[in-house]
Coordinates of C-alpha atoms and ligand atoms in Angstrom, one line a residue:
Chain A
M297 CA 17.9 -2.5 15.8
I298 CA 15.5 -1.4 13.4
R299 CA 14.1 -4.6 13.4
D300 CA 13.1 -4.7 17.6
I301 CA 9.8 -2.7 16.7
T302 CA 6.9 -4.6 18.4
I303 CA 4.6 -3.2 17.5
G304 CA 2.3 -5.4 15.1
Q305 CA 4.2 -8.2 16.4
Y306 CA 2.1 -10.6 17.7
Y307 CA 2.9 -13.6 20.0
P308 CA 0.7 -16.7 19.3
A309 CA -0.3 -18.4 22.7
E310 CA -2.7 -19.3 24.6
S311 CA -4.0 -17.2 27.9
V312 CA -6.5 -15.4 28.9
L313 CA -5.0 -11.8 27.4
H314 CA -5.4 -13.3 24.1
R315 CA -8.6 -15.0 24.2
L316 CA -10.0 -10.7 25.9
D317 CA -12.3 -8.9 23.1
P318 CA -10.0 -6.4 21.2
R319 CA -11.8 -3.8 22.6
T320 CA -11.7 -4.6 25.8
K321 CA -8.0 -4.5 25.7
I322 CA -7.7 -1.8 23.4
L323 CA -10.1 0.4 26.7
C324 CA -8.4 -1.5 29.6
T325 CA -4.6 -0.1 28.0
L326 CA -6.1 3.0 27.4
L327 CA -6.8 3.3 30.7
Y328 CA -4.2 1.9 31.7
I329 CA -1.9 5.3 29.7
I330 CA -4.1 7.6 31.9
S331 CA -3.7 6.4 34.4
L332 CA -0.2 6.7 34.4
F333 CA -0.1 10.2 33.8
L334 CA -2.3 10.1 37.8
F335 CA 0.3 10.0 40.2
Q336 CA 3.8 11.7 40.6
E337 CA 4.5 9.3 43.7
W338 CA 6.3 5.7 44.2
T339 CA 3.5 4.2 46.0
G340 CA 1.5 5.0 42.6
Y341 CA 4.3 3.3 40.5
L342 CA 4.6 0.1 43.3
I343 CA 0.6 -0.4 42.2
A344 CA 0.8 0.7 38.3
T345 CA 4.2 -2.5 38.6
V346 CA 1.5 -4.5 40.4
F347 CA -0.9 -4.2 37.7
L348 CA 1.1 -4.5 35.3
C349 CA 3.0 -8.0 35.6
T350 CA 0.3 -9.5 37.1
A351 CA -0.7 -9.0 33.3
I352 CA 2.3 -10.1 31.3
L353 CA 1.9 -12.7 33.7
L354 CA -1.3 -13.8 32.7
S355 CA -0.5 -13.1 28.8
K356 CA 2.6 -16.6 28.7
V357 CA 4.4 -14.2 26.6
P358 CA 8.1 -13.7 26.9
V359 CA 9.2 -11.0 28.9
T360 CA 12.0 -11.0 26.3
F361 CA 9.7 -9.7 23.5
I362 CA 8.0 -6.9 25.8
F363 CA 11.4 -5.4 26.6
R364 CA 12.4 -4.8 22.5
G365 CA 9.3 -2.4 21.9
V366 CA 11.8 -0.2 24.7
K367 CA 15.0 -0.9 22.8
A368 CA 13.0 0.4 19.7
I369 CA 12.1 4.0 22.0
M370 CA 16.1 4.3 23.5
V371 CA 17.2 7.4 21.8
L372 CA 13.8 9.1 22.8
L373 CA 14.6 7.5 26.2
V374 CA 17.6 9.3 26.8
I375 CA 17.2 12.5 25.4
T376 CA 14.2 12.7 27.5
V377 CA 16.2 11.4 30.5
V378 CA 19.1 14.1 29.7
F379 CA 16.6 17.4 30.2
N380 CA 14.6 16.1 32.7
L381 CA 18.1 15.2 34.7
F382 CA 19.6 18.8 33.3
L383 CA 16.8 21.3 33.2
I384 CA 15.0 21.1 35.7
P385 CA 15.3 23.9 38.9
G386 CA 15.5 22.6 42.8
E387 CA 17.7 22.4 45.2
P388 CA 21.5 21.0 43.0
V389 CA 22.9 17.5 43.9
V390 CA 26.0 17.2 41.7
R391 CA 27.5 19.9 39.2
I392 CA 29.5 19.8 36.3
W393 CA 30.8 22.6 34.2
K394 CA 27.8 24.6 33.9
L395 CA 25.9 22.1 33.9
T396 CA 23.6 20.7 37.6
I397 CA 21.3 18.0 38.5
T398 CA 18.7 18.8 41.0
D399 CA 17.3 16.3 42.7
Q400 CA 14.0 17.1 41.5
G401 CA 16.1 16.6 38.4
I402 CA 16.8 13.1 39.3
R403 CA 12.9 12.8 40.6
T404 CA 12.0 13.6 36.9
A405 CA 13.5 12.1 35.1
V406 CA 13.4 8.5 36.8
F407 CA 10.2 8.7 36.7
T408 CA 9.3 9.8 33.1
A409 CA 11.3 7.6 32.6
F410 CA 9.6 4.3 34.0
R411 CA 6.3 6.2 32.8
L412 CA 7.7 6.0 28.6
I413 CA 9.0 2.1 29.4
Y414 CA 5.3 1.1 31.1
L415 CA 3.6 2.7 28.2
I416 CA 5.8 0.7 26.2
F417 CA 5.0 -2.4 27.9
G418 CA 1.5 -2.3 27.5
S419 CA 0.9 -1.1 24.1
S420 CA 3.4 -3.7 23.7
L421 CA 1.3 -6.6 25.4
M422 CA -1.9 -5.1 23.9
T423 CA 0.2 -5.1 20.5
L424 CA 1.4 -8.8 21.3
T425 CA -1.5 -10.6 22.8
T426 CA -3.7 -9.1 19.9
T427 CA -3.4 -10.1 15.7
P428 CA -3.3 -7.5 14.4
N429 CA -6.6 -7.8 12.8
Q430 CA -8.6 -9.0 15.7
L431 CA -6.4 -5.0 16.7
T432 CA -8.6 -3.3 13.9
D433 CA -11.8 -5.2 13.7
G434 CA -11.8 -3.9 17.9
L435 CA -10.8 -0.2 16.9
E436 CA -13.4 -1.2 14.0
R437 CA -16.0 -1.4 15.8
L438 CA -15.2 1.8 18.8
L439 CA -15.0 3.6 16.6
G440 CA -18.2 2.4 14.3
P441 CA -20.6 5.7 15.3
L442 CA -18.7 7.5 13.1
R443 CA -20.1 6.8 10.0
V444 CA -22.5 9.2 11.3
F445 CA -20.0 11.4 9.8
R446 CA -19.7 9.7 7.1
V447 CA -16.2 8.3 8.0
P448 CA -15.3 5.2 6.1
V449 CA -14.5 2.8 9.2
S450 CA -14.1 -0.2 8.1
E451 CA -12.6 0.8 5.0
L452 CA -9.3 2.3 7.8
A453 CA -10.1 -0.6 9.9
M454 CA -8.9 -2.5 6.7
M455 CA -5.9 -0.3 5.7
M456 CA -5.0 0.0 9.0
S457 CA -4.6 -4.0 9.1
I458 CA -2.6 -4.1 5.6
A459 CA -0.8 -1.7 7.0
L460 CA 0.5 -3.8 10.3
R461 CA 1.2 -6.2 8.2
F462 CA 3.8 -4.3 5.7
I463 CA 5.0 -3.1 8.8
P464 CA 7.6 -6.0 9.1
I465 CA 7.9 -6.1 5.4
L466 CA 9.4 -3.8 4.8
L467 CA 11.5 -3.4 7.1
E468 CA 12.6 -6.7 6.5
E469 CA 13.6 -5.4 3.1
T470 CA 15.3 -1.9 4.6
D471 CA 18.2 -3.7 6.5
K472 CA 18.0 -6.3 3.3
I473 CA 19.0 -3.6 1.7
M474 CA 20.8 -1.1 3.8
K475 CA 23.3 -4.1 4.0
A476 CA 22.9 -4.7 0.1
Q477 CA 23.8 -0.7 0.3
T478 CA 26.8 -1.2 3.0
A479 CA 28.4 -4.4 0.5
R480 CA 29.3 -2.2 -2.3
G481 CA 30.5 0.4 0.2
A482 CA 27.5 3.0 1.2
D483 CA 28.3 4.7 5.0
F484 CA 25.3 4.9 7.1
E485 CA 27.1 5.6 9.9
S486 CA 29.3 7.9 10.1
G487 CA 29.4 11.9 8.9
N488 CA 27.0 15.2 10.3
M489 CA 22.8 14.2 10.7
I490 CA 23.0 15.9 6.9
K491 CA 25.2 13.9 5.2
K492 CA 23.5 10.8 7.3
A493 CA 20.5 12.1 5.5
K494 CA 22.0 12.0 2.3
S495 CA 22.8 8.6 2.5
L496 CA 19.6 7.8 3.3
V497 CA 18.3 8.4 -0.4
P498 CA 20.1 5.8 -2.1
L499 CA 17.5 2.9 0.4
L500 CA 14.6 5.2 0.5
V501 CA 14.1 5.1 -3.2
P502 CA 14.2 1.3 -3.3
L503 CA 12.0 1.4 -0.6
F504 CA 9.7 3.3 -1.9
V505 CA 9.1 1.0 -5.5
S506 CA 9.1 -2.1 -4.1
A507 CA 6.7 -0.6 -1.5
F508 CA 4.2 1.2 -4.4
R509 CA 4.5 -2.1 -6.6
R510 CA 3.1 -4.1 -3.0
A511 CA 0.4 -2.0 -3.0
A512 CA -0.5 -3.1 -6.8
D513 CA 0.2 -6.2 -5.9
L514 CA -1.8 -6.7 -3.5
A515 CA -4.8 -4.0 -4.2
M516 CA -5.5 -7.0 -7.5
A517 CA -4.9 -9.6 -4.7
M518 CA -7.9 -8.6 -2.7
E519 CA -9.7 -8.1 -5.9
A520 CA -9.6 -11.2 -6.8
R521 CA -10.3 -12.7 -3.9
C522 CA -14.1 -11.0 -3.9
Y523 CA -13.0 -7.8 -1.3
R524 CA -14.7 -4.8 -2.9
G525 CA -15.0 -2.0 0.8
G526 CA -16.8 -2.8 3.6
S527 CA -20.1 -3.7 2.9
G528 CA -21.7 -6.4 2.6
R529 CA -19.2 -8.0 4.5
T530 CA -19.2 -10.8 6.5
K531 CA -16.5 -11.4 10.2
M532 CA -15.0 -15.2 10.9
K533 CA -14.3 -13.7 14.4
P534 CA -17.3 -11.4 15.1
L535 CA -16.8 -9.8 18.3
A536 CA -18.2 -10.7 21.2
Y537 CA -18.3 -9.5 24.7
G538 CA -17.6 -12.6 27.2
R539 CA -17.7 -13.0 31.0
R540 CA -14.4 -12.3 31.4
D541 CA -13.3 -8.9 29.0
A542 CA -16.3 -8.0 32.2
F543 CA -14.4 -8.5 35.2
A544 CA -11.2 -7.1 32.4
Y545 CA -12.8 -3.9 33.1
L546 CA -13.7 -4.5 36.4
I547 CA -10.6 -4.9 37.6
T548 CA -8.9 -1.9 35.3
V549 CA -11.4 0.1 37.0
A550 CA -10.4 -1.2 40.9
Y551 CA -7.3 -0.6 39.3
L552 CA -7.8 3.2 38.1
L553 CA -10.4 3.7 41.4
L554 CA -7.9 2.5 44.1
L555 CA -5.0 5.1 42.2
I556 CA -6.5 7.9 42.6
G557 CA -7.6 6.3 46.1
V558 CA -4.0 6.3 47.2
M559 CA -3.2 9.4 45.6
R560 CA -5.7 11.1 47.9
F561 CA -4.9 9.5 50.5
T562 CA -0.5 10.4 50.4
K563 CA -1.5 14.3 49.7
Chain B
M55 CA -19.0 -26.6 -23.8
G56 CA -15.6 -26.1 -20.6
I57 CA -15.2 -23.8 -17.9
I58 CA -13.1 -21.7 -19.7
R59 CA -13.8 -20.2 -22.4
A60 CA -12.3 -17.6 -25.3
K61 CA -12.9 -16.8 -28.6
E62 CA -11.1 -13.8 -30.5
V63 CA -10.0 -12.2 -27.4
G64 CA -7.8 -9.1 -27.7
Y65 CA -6.6 -6.8 -25.4
S66 CA -4.0 -4.4 -25.1
Y67 CA -2.2 -1.8 -22.8
K68 CA -3.0 1.9 -23.1
R69 CA -0.3 4.5 -21.9
L70 CA -2.0 7.7 -20.8
N71 CA -0.5 11.1 -21.0
D72 CA -1.2 13.2 -18.4
Q73 CA -4.1 14.6 -20.7
G74 CA -5.4 11.9 -20.5
E75 CA -4.9 10.9 -24.1
V76 CA -3.5 7.7 -25.1
E77 CA 0.5 7.9 -26.1
S78 CA 0.9 4.2 -26.7
V79 CA -0.5 1.2 -27.3
R80 CA 0.7 -2.4 -26.7
Q81 CA -1.3 -5.3 -27.7
A82 CA -0.6 -7.8 -25.6
L83 CA -3.1 -10.7 -26.5
N84 CA -3.9 -11.2 -29.8
N85 CA -6.6 -13.4 -31.0
I86 CA -7.0 -16.0 -29.1
T87 CA -9.5 -19.1 -28.7
L88 CA -9.1 -21.1 -26.4
D89 CA -11.6 -24.3 -24.2
V90 CA -10.5 -25.4 -21.7
A91 CA -13.3 -28.6 -20.0
A92 CA -14.2 -28.9 -16.4
G93 CA -12.1 -30.9 -14.3
D94 CA -9.1 -30.6 -16.5
F95 CA -5.6 -29.9 -15.5
I96 CA -3.7 -27.4 -17.8
A97 CA -0.1 -25.5 -18.3
I98 CA 0.2 -22.6 -20.2
L99 CA 3.8 -22.6 -20.6
G100 CA 6.1 -18.9 -22.3
H101 CA 8.5 -16.8 -23.0
N102 CA 8.4 -13.6 -20.4
G103 CA 6.3 -10.9 -22.0
S104 CA 4.4 -13.6 -23.9
G105 CA 1.3 -12.7 -22.3
K106 CA 0.5 -15.5 -19.6
S107 CA -0.5 -12.8 -17.0
T108 CA -2.2 -10.8 -18.7
L109 CA -4.4 -14.0 -20.9
A110 CA -4.8 -14.9 -16.7
K111 CA -5.5 -11.8 -15.2
H112 CA -8.7 -12.3 -18.6
F113 CA -9.9 -15.1 -16.4
N114 CA -10.8 -13.7 -12.7
A115 CA -12.2 -10.2 -14.9
I116 CA -9.2 -8.3 -13.3
L117 CA -9.4 -7.5 -17.1
A118 CA -11.8 -7.6 -19.8
P119 CA -11.1 -8.1 -22.6
N120 CA -10.5 -5.6 -25.4
E121 CA -11.5 -7.4 -28.9
G122 CA -13.1 -10.7 -28.8
T123 CA -14.9 -12.5 -25.9
L124 CA -14.2 -14.0 -22.8
W125 CA -17.0 -17.0 -20.9
V126 CA -16.2 -17.7 -17.5
D127 CA -18.6 -20.8 -16.2
G128 CA -21.0 -19.7 -18.9
K129 CA -20.5 -15.7 -17.8
D130 CA -19.7 -13.7 -20.5
S131 CA -16.4 -11.5 -18.5
R132 CA -17.4 -8.3 -20.1
Q133 CA -20.4 -7.4 -18.5
P134 CA -19.3 -5.9 -14.9
E135 CA -22.6 -7.6 -12.8
N136 CA -21.1 -11.0 -13.5
V137 CA -17.8 -9.8 -12.7
W138 CA -18.4 -11.3 -8.9
D139 CA -19.9 -13.9 -10.0
I140 CA -16.3 -15.4 -12.2
R141 CA -14.4 -14.6 -9.4
R142 CA -16.4 -16.1 -7.2
T143 CA -15.5 -19.1 -10.2
A144 CA -11.9 -18.3 -11.2
G145 CA -9.9 -18.3 -8.7
M146 CA -6.7 -16.9 -8.6
V147 CA -3.0 -18.0 -6.7
F148 CA -0.1 -14.9 -7.9
Q149 CA 3.3 -15.0 -8.2
N150 CA 4.6 -13.3 -4.9
P151 CA 3.7 -14.9 -2.6
D152 CA 4.0 -12.3 0.2
N153 CA 1.6 -9.7 -1.8
Q154 CA -1.0 -11.8 -1.4
I155 CA -1.7 -12.9 1.8
I156 CA -3.3 -10.2 3.5
S157 CA -4.0 -11.2 7.2
G158 CA -0.8 -10.9 9.6
V159 CA -2.7 -14.9 10.6
V160 CA -2.8 -17.3 8.2
E161 CA -7.0 -18.8 9.4
E162 CA -7.5 -14.5 9.3
D163 CA -6.2 -15.1 5.5
V164 CA -8.0 -18.4 4.4
G165 CA -11.0 -16.3 6.3
F166 CA -10.7 -13.3 4.0
G167 CA -12.7 -14.6 0.9
P168 CA -15.4 -15.9 2.1
E169 CA -16.6 -13.0 4.2
N170 CA -15.9 -10.3 1.0
M171 CA -18.6 -13.0 -0.2
G172 CA -20.8 -12.7 2.9
V173 CA -20.4 -16.2 4.0
P174 CA -22.1 -16.8 7.6
T175 CA -18.9 -16.3 10.6
E176 CA -20.5 -21.1 11.4
E177 CA -19.7 -21.7 7.9
I178 CA -16.0 -19.6 7.3
W179 CA -14.8 -21.6 10.0
R180 CA -15.5 -24.5 8.6
R181 CA -14.9 -24.1 4.9
V182 CA -11.6 -22.7 6.7
E183 CA -10.7 -26.0 8.0
E184 CA -11.9 -27.2 4.8
S185 CA -9.4 -26.3 3.0
L186 CA -6.4 -25.7 4.8
R187 CA -6.5 -29.5 5.1
A188 CA -6.6 -29.5 1.3
V189 CA -3.4 -27.8 1.7
G190 CA -1.4 -29.4 4.8
M191 CA -1.2 -26.2 7.2
Y192 CA -4.2 -27.0 9.6
K193 CA -1.5 -27.0 12.0
F194 CA 0.6 -23.6 11.3
R195 CA -3.1 -22.2 11.2
R196 CA -2.7 -19.8 14.5
H197 CA 1.2 -18.4 12.7
S198 CA 2.1 -16.0 11.6
P199 CA 3.0 -16.0 7.2
N200 CA 5.8 -13.9 8.0
K201 CA 7.9 -16.5 9.7
L202 CA 6.8 -19.8 6.7
S203 CA 9.0 -20.4 3.9
G204 CA 7.8 -19.3 0.1
G205 CA 6.2 -23.0 -0.4
Q206 CA 3.8 -22.8 2.7
K207 CA 3.2 -19.2 2.3
Q208 CA 1.9 -20.1 -1.7
R209 CA 0.0 -23.1 0.1
V210 CA -1.6 -20.9 2.3
A211 CA -2.2 -18.8 -0.2
I212 CA -4.3 -21.2 -2.3
A213 CA -6.4 -22.2 1.1
G214 CA -7.9 -18.2 0.7
V215 CA -8.8 -19.4 -2.8
V216 CA -9.8 -22.9 -2.0
A217 CA -11.9 -21.4 0.5
M218 CA -13.9 -19.8 -1.6
R219 CA -14.5 -22.8 -3.5
P220 CA -14.4 -22.2 -6.6
K221 CA -14.6 -24.4 -9.7
C222 CA -11.2 -23.3 -11.1
I223 CA -7.9 -22.2 -9.7
V224 CA -5.6 -20.5 -11.8
L225 CA -1.8 -20.4 -10.5
D226 CA 0.0 -17.5 -12.3
E227 CA 4.1 -18.7 -11.7
P228 CA 3.0 -20.0 -8.1
T229 CA 6.7 -21.5 -7.9
A230 CA 8.9 -18.6 -10.2
M231 CA 9.7 -17.1 -6.1
L232 CA 10.6 -20.0 -4.9
D233 CA 13.4 -23.2 -3.9
P234 CA 12.8 -26.8 -5.7
T235 CA 11.6 -28.2 -2.1
G236 CA 8.5 -25.4 -1.8
R237 CA 7.8 -26.0 -5.9
K238 CA 7.5 -29.9 -5.7
E239 CA 5.3 -28.6 -1.9
V240 CA 2.9 -26.0 -3.8
L241 CA 2.4 -28.4 -6.8
K242 CA 1.7 -31.4 -5.5
T243 CA -1.2 -29.9 -3.3
V244 CA -2.6 -28.6 -7.0
G245 CA -2.0 -31.7 -7.8
V246 CA -4.2 -33.0 -5.2
L247 CA -7.2 -30.3 -5.1
N248 CA -7.1 -31.3 -9.5
K249 CA -7.4 -34.6 -8.3
K250 CA -9.4 -35.4 -5.5
E251 CA -11.6 -32.8 -5.8
G252 CA -12.0 -32.1 -9.2
M253 CA -11.1 -28.9 -9.3
T254 CA -9.9 -27.6 -13.1
I255 CA -6.4 -26.1 -12.9
I256 CA -4.6 -23.5 -14.9
L257 CA -1.0 -23.6 -14.0
I258 CA 1.2 -21.3 -15.6
T259 CA 4.4 -21.8 -15.7
H260 CA 8.3 -21.8 -17.1
Y261 CA 9.1 -24.6 -15.5
M262 CA 9.0 -27.8 -18.0
E263 CA 8.9 -30.3 -15.9
E264 CA 5.9 -28.5 -13.8
V265 CA 4.4 -29.5 -17.0
V266 CA 4.5 -33.4 -17.8
S267 CA 1.8 -34.2 -15.9
A268 CA -0.6 -32.2 -17.6
D269 CA -4.0 -33.1 -19.9
K270 CA -3.1 -30.3 -21.5
V271 CA -0.4 -27.0 -22.8
F272 CA -0.3 -24.3 -24.4
V273 CA 2.0 -22.3 -25.6
M274 CA 1.9 -19.1 -26.0
D275 CA 4.3 -16.5 -27.7
Q276 CA 3.4 -12.6 -28.1
G277 CA 0.7 -12.1 -27.1
E278 CA -0.7 -15.3 -28.9
V279 CA -1.0 -19.7 -28.7
V280 CA 1.2 -20.9 -31.0
M281 CA 0.9 -24.2 -29.6
E282 CA -2.2 -27.2 -28.4
G283 CA -1.9 -30.7 -27.1
T284 CA -0.7 -32.8 -24.8
P285 CA 2.4 -32.8 -23.1
R286 CA 4.2 -35.5 -25.7
E287 CA 2.0 -33.3 -28.8
I288 CA 3.9 -30.5 -27.5
F289 CA 7.4 -32.0 -26.5
S290 CA 7.7 -34.3 -29.3
Q291 CA 8.1 -30.8 -31.5
V292 CA 11.7 -29.5 -29.9
E293 CA 12.8 -27.7 -32.5
R294 CA 9.7 -25.7 -31.9
L295 CA 10.3 -24.9 -28.8
K296 CA 13.3 -23.8 -29.0
S297 CA 11.7 -21.3 -31.7
Y298 CA 9.6 -20.0 -29.0
R299 CA 12.7 -19.5 -26.8
L300 CA 11.4 -22.9 -24.8
D301 CA 13.0 -25.2 -23.2
V302 CA 11.7 -29.0 -23.4
P303 CA 12.4 -31.1 -20.3
Q304 CA 15.8 -32.9 -19.9
V305 CA 15.2 -36.0 -20.5
T306 CA 12.7 -34.9 -23.1
L307 CA 15.9 -33.3 -25.1
L308 CA 18.2 -36.1 -23.6
A309 CA 16.2 -38.5 -25.6
Y310 CA 15.3 -35.7 -29.0
E311 CA 19.5 -35.3 -29.0
L312 CA 20.4 -39.5 -28.4
R313 CA 17.6 -40.0 -31.2
K314 CA 19.2 -38.0 -33.6
Q315 CA 22.3 -39.9 -33.4
G316 CA 20.6 -42.7 -35.0
I317 CA 18.8 -44.2 -31.9
P318 CA 15.7 -45.5 -32.2
L319 CA 13.4 -43.8 -28.7
P320 CA 10.2 -42.6 -29.5
E321 CA 8.7 -38.8 -29.7
G322 CA 8.5 -37.2 -27.1
V323 CA 9.8 -38.9 -24.2
L324 CA 8.2 -36.7 -20.4
T325 CA 10.2 -38.6 -17.5
N326 CA 13.3 -40.7 -16.3
E327 CA 10.7 -44.2 -16.6
E328 CA 9.8 -44.0 -19.8
L329 CA 13.5 -43.1 -21.2
V330 CA 15.7 -46.1 -19.2
E331 CA 12.6 -48.3 -20.1
A332 CA 13.0 -47.4 -24.2
L333 CA 17.1 -47.8 -23.4
C334 CA 16.5 -51.2 -22.2
R335 CA 13.8 -52.6 -25.3
V336 CA 16.6 -50.8 -27.5
R337 CA 19.6 -52.8 -26.2
A338 CA 17.3 -56.1 -26.0
A339 CA 16.8 -55.2 -29.5
G340 CA 20.8 -54.9 -30.4
E341 CA 21.8 -57.4 -28.2
K342 CA 19.1 -59.7 -30.4
Q343 CA 20.2 -58.6 -33.4
F344 CA 23.9 -59.3 -32.4
T345 CA 24.0 -62.0 -31.9
E346 CA 21.3 -63.1 -35.1
N347 CA 24.2 -61.9 -36.9
G348 CA 26.7 -64.0 -34.9
E349 CA 25.3 -67.0 -36.3
S350 CA 24.9 -65.8 -39.6
V351 CA 29.0 -65.7 -39.8
Ligands
ADP671 N1 0.3 -3.3 -16.5 C1 1.3 -3.2 -18.0 N2 1.0 -1.7 -18.4 C2 1.5 -1.5 -19.4 N3 2.3 -3.0 -20.4 C3 1.9 -4.1 -20.1 C4 1.5 -4.0 -18.0 N4 1.7 -5.1 -18.4 C5 2.2 -6.1 -19.1 N5 2.0 -5.2 -19.7 C6 3.0 -6.3 -21.1 O1 2.8 -6.7 -22.0 C7 3.3 -7.3 -22.1 C8 2.4 -9.4 -21.6 O2 2.7 -9.2 -20.4 P1 2.6 -10.4 -19.9 O3 0.4 -11.0 -19.7 O4 3.2 -10.0 -18.4 O5 3.8 -11.2 -19.9 P2 4.2 -12.7 -18.8 O6 3.0 -13.2 -17.9 O7 4.0 -13.9 -20.0 O8 5.3 -12.1 -18.7 C9 4.4 -7.2 -22.3 O9 5.3 -7.6 -22.8 C10 4.8 -6.6 -20.9 O10 4.9 -5.7 -20.9
MG672 MG1 3.8 -13.3 -15.5

């Protein structure tokens, strides 16, 4: 399960989406996420589905990769569905013991589940088509104005890109340590919450030790390669908007307007 | 005058307690004097804790000597204004390939050094392509480093240093975490950089086989340089190397043991071919002697 988190995993391919400016992708994803909260109707989902599917097709990322992201939030998804199913008041449909499932509950549960899944699909698609470095470059530029308030934007961006690079490595390491401990009789699966939490201690200690060692090594390697903060650096891949970015903004805004229009119309 | 010169360099790690007072001192380098000629392939040998990494960090101005002076390309490493010039002159490759690759894409990682140096964009791309080709990793330029083998990762790390156009590359046990194939890959790459690009190479290792083709070998023990010479000179002193807890290459050891048994082999045999040749000569001489003796009987 732990390896299924796709955030921060780049899928290399040659596609329009890959070539888009990261700023475009970040802002359009943001607009898309906002759009998911604008509607409660089937028509809205239809439009969002068309938009999402087109994006996925254009990206040339295999669908299995995009689904992996959902696996990681499965628990959250189940909890949300269950709560919505039983706790929303409305016309009762099924009665099990003291619990009632209402028609409104089913509706909300399904919509919320889809909303979450669509949210993950959209953001996974962004991280899958954007290298971590491009992603942070994009954020760095978008947040650039905050420098006025003495926010160290470049340094924060660097921290983020390093975090993204090391997430898969640390996850792999967690997996390895877990297997090693399981082989020696450690039990991470059974017992109540407290017991489970306790069993994580022998996992976290070596993980932290190794993370700190890596951090120290990496800092030294960066210094050895002349890193001295954000100032005075040039960019290998400087960001520049192209025509396709204008096009992407246009389509996303059109999608948003269409959605709002349809919502108005159906009400 | 060589590209790296050390004169009576000493360095000690100080451990501070909570009040900022010195709690303990560990002398890691002691009275090191050496001179590395530009274009040479240098190997530094020594068992664990002998101070190899500490010395390597001095070559790159990550550490500055407590005593004595160290010059890289004529620049004193204790002067703060020289630090960045020195890091650009002497690039450094570390042991753990995972902990020195900064970016999630190979080509972006190779571009990291030039970016820090303020190289213009076009030029960065030229350098990245050149260096990836030099280490034979160009076709992996769009890959994630996480998916590469250890040897490939280490070659990417080398490319990252090469892209900074250093005069000298210091490699601190670059093969220690690799399998035999990865080790060969890395050594071959380093050899090519030395021969073709004329780059000065300082290879720190404890695999003796990797040292054989070096121009010069330094042996370290307890923070001091205790031996210095060509591989042949160094490996002919088997007993002395053993006293520093170092092994010699297997062929050398075999030749040494045979010599001890009275077989007239030359000292400091370094390769299989040399040993075979020497043994053939011994046999030819033996047969000749035998026939001569036979006639006289
Ligand atoms: N950061 C450090 N703090 C304190 N002592 C250190 C540190 N790094 C190395 N040492 C000590 O310095 C000595 C030399 O270490 P090092 O240069 O890493 O040797 P080598 O690379 O040959 O194994 C060792 O005795 C080691 O314990
Ligand atoms: Mg070391």
